[in-house]
Coordinates of C-alpha atoms in Angstrom, one line a residue:
M1 CA -2.1 24.5 49.6
K2 CA 0.8 23.2 47.5
K3 CA 1.0 26.7 45.9
R4 CA 1.1 28.4 49.3
K5 CA 3.9 26.0 50.5
A6 CA 5.8 26.5 47.2
R7 CA 5.7 30.3 47.7
R8 CA 6.7 29.8 51.3
H9 CA 3.5 31.3 52.6
L10 CA 3.1 28.2 54.7
P11 CA 5.8 26.0 56.2
P12 CA 6.3 22.6 54.6
A13 CA 4.7 20.8 57.5
A14 CA 1.5 22.9 57.4
T15 CA -1.7 21.1 57.3
L16 CA -5.1 22.0 55.9
V17 CA -6.2 22.7 59.5
D18 CA -3.3 25.2 59.8
Y19 CA -4.4 26.9 56.6
N20 CA -8.0 27.0 57.7
D21 CA -7.0 28.5 61.0
I22 CA -5.2 31.3 59.2
I23 CA -8.3 32.0 57.1
R24 CA -10.6 32.0 60.1
T25 CA -8.2 34.3 62.0
V26 CA -8.2 36.8 59.0
L27 CA -12.0 36.6 58.7
S28 CA -12.6 37.2 62.4
A29 CA -10.0 40.0 63.1
P30 CA -12.0 43.2 64.0
N31 CA -9.2 45.4 62.7
A32 CA -8.7 43.5 59.4
A33 CA -9.0 45.7 56.3
V34 CA -12.0 45.0 54.0
Y35 CA -11.8 45.6 50.3
V36 CA -13.9 44.8 47.2
Y37 CA -11.7 43.4 44.5
W38 CA -13.1 44.0 41.0
Y39 CA -12.3 41.5 38.3
K40 CA -14.1 41.5 35.0
R41 CA -17.0 43.5 36.6
R42 CA -17.4 40.9 39.3
A43 CA -17.0 41.9 43.0
Y44 CA -14.9 39.7 45.3
P45 CA -15.1 40.7 49.0
S46 CA -11.6 40.5 50.4
V47 CA -10.3 40.8 54.0
A48 CA -6.6 41.3 55.0
T49 CA -4.6 41.5 58.2
V50 CA -1.2 40.7 59.6
I51 CA -0.7 37.2 61.1
D52 CA 2.7 36.4 62.6
G53 CA 4.3 39.1 60.6
D54 CA 2.8 38.2 57.3
Y55 CA 0.0 40.2 55.6
W56 CA -2.6 37.7 54.6
L57 CA -5.5 38.4 52.2
V58 CA -8.6 36.2 51.9
M59 CA -10.7 36.6 48.8
L60 CA -14.3 35.4 48.7
S61 CA -16.9 35.0 46.0
M62 CA -20.2 36.9 46.4
D63 CA -21.7 33.4 47.3
G64 CA -19.4 33.4 50.3
F65 CA -17.0 30.7 49.0
M66 CA -13.3 31.2 49.6
E67 CA -11.6 31.9 46.3
S68 CA -8.0 32.3 47.5
A69 CA -6.0 33.1 50.6
Y70 CA -2.4 34.2 50.4
V71 CA 0.4 36.4 51.7
V72 CA 0.7 39.8 50.1
E73 CA 4.4 40.6 49.8
N74 CA 4.0 44.4 49.4
P75 CA 0.5 45.2 50.7
R76 CA 0.9 49.0 50.3
A77 CA 1.6 48.7 46.5
Y78 CA -0.6 45.7 45.9
L79 CA -3.7 47.0 47.6
S80 CA -3.4 50.4 46.0
W81 CA -4.2 48.9 42.6
P82 CA -7.4 50.4 41.3
D83 CA -9.0 46.9 41.3
F84 CA -9.1 47.1 45.1
E85 CA -11.8 49.3 46.6
P86 CA -11.2 49.9 50.4
L87 CA -14.3 49.7 52.6
G88 CA -12.9 50.1 56.1
S89 CA -12.1 47.7 59.0
L90 CA -14.1 44.5 59.5
S91 CA -15.7 45.9 62.6
E92 CA -16.8 49.0 60.7
V93 CA -18.2 47.1 57.8
L94 CA -20.1 44.7 60.0
A95 CA -21.5 47.4 62.3

């Protein structure tokens, strides 16, 4: 959380509960975009959506543990990297 506050992804007064609420919101948004992020031949399911004007990305391990959650400053450029494989919306992927 310190890193998120330092990068101004979270306000200085944000709590762990606030951060968890953002993560839960991303992971439950039906229109959120789902990607597989590939790093060293390992797949990391990732879910991204806009919350209060910020484009948040939550990255998970294949075990279901959260690896990271952060604001993507330029989502169009960032998510067009070849390491990100788009799968569709959360509702499509879970259907």
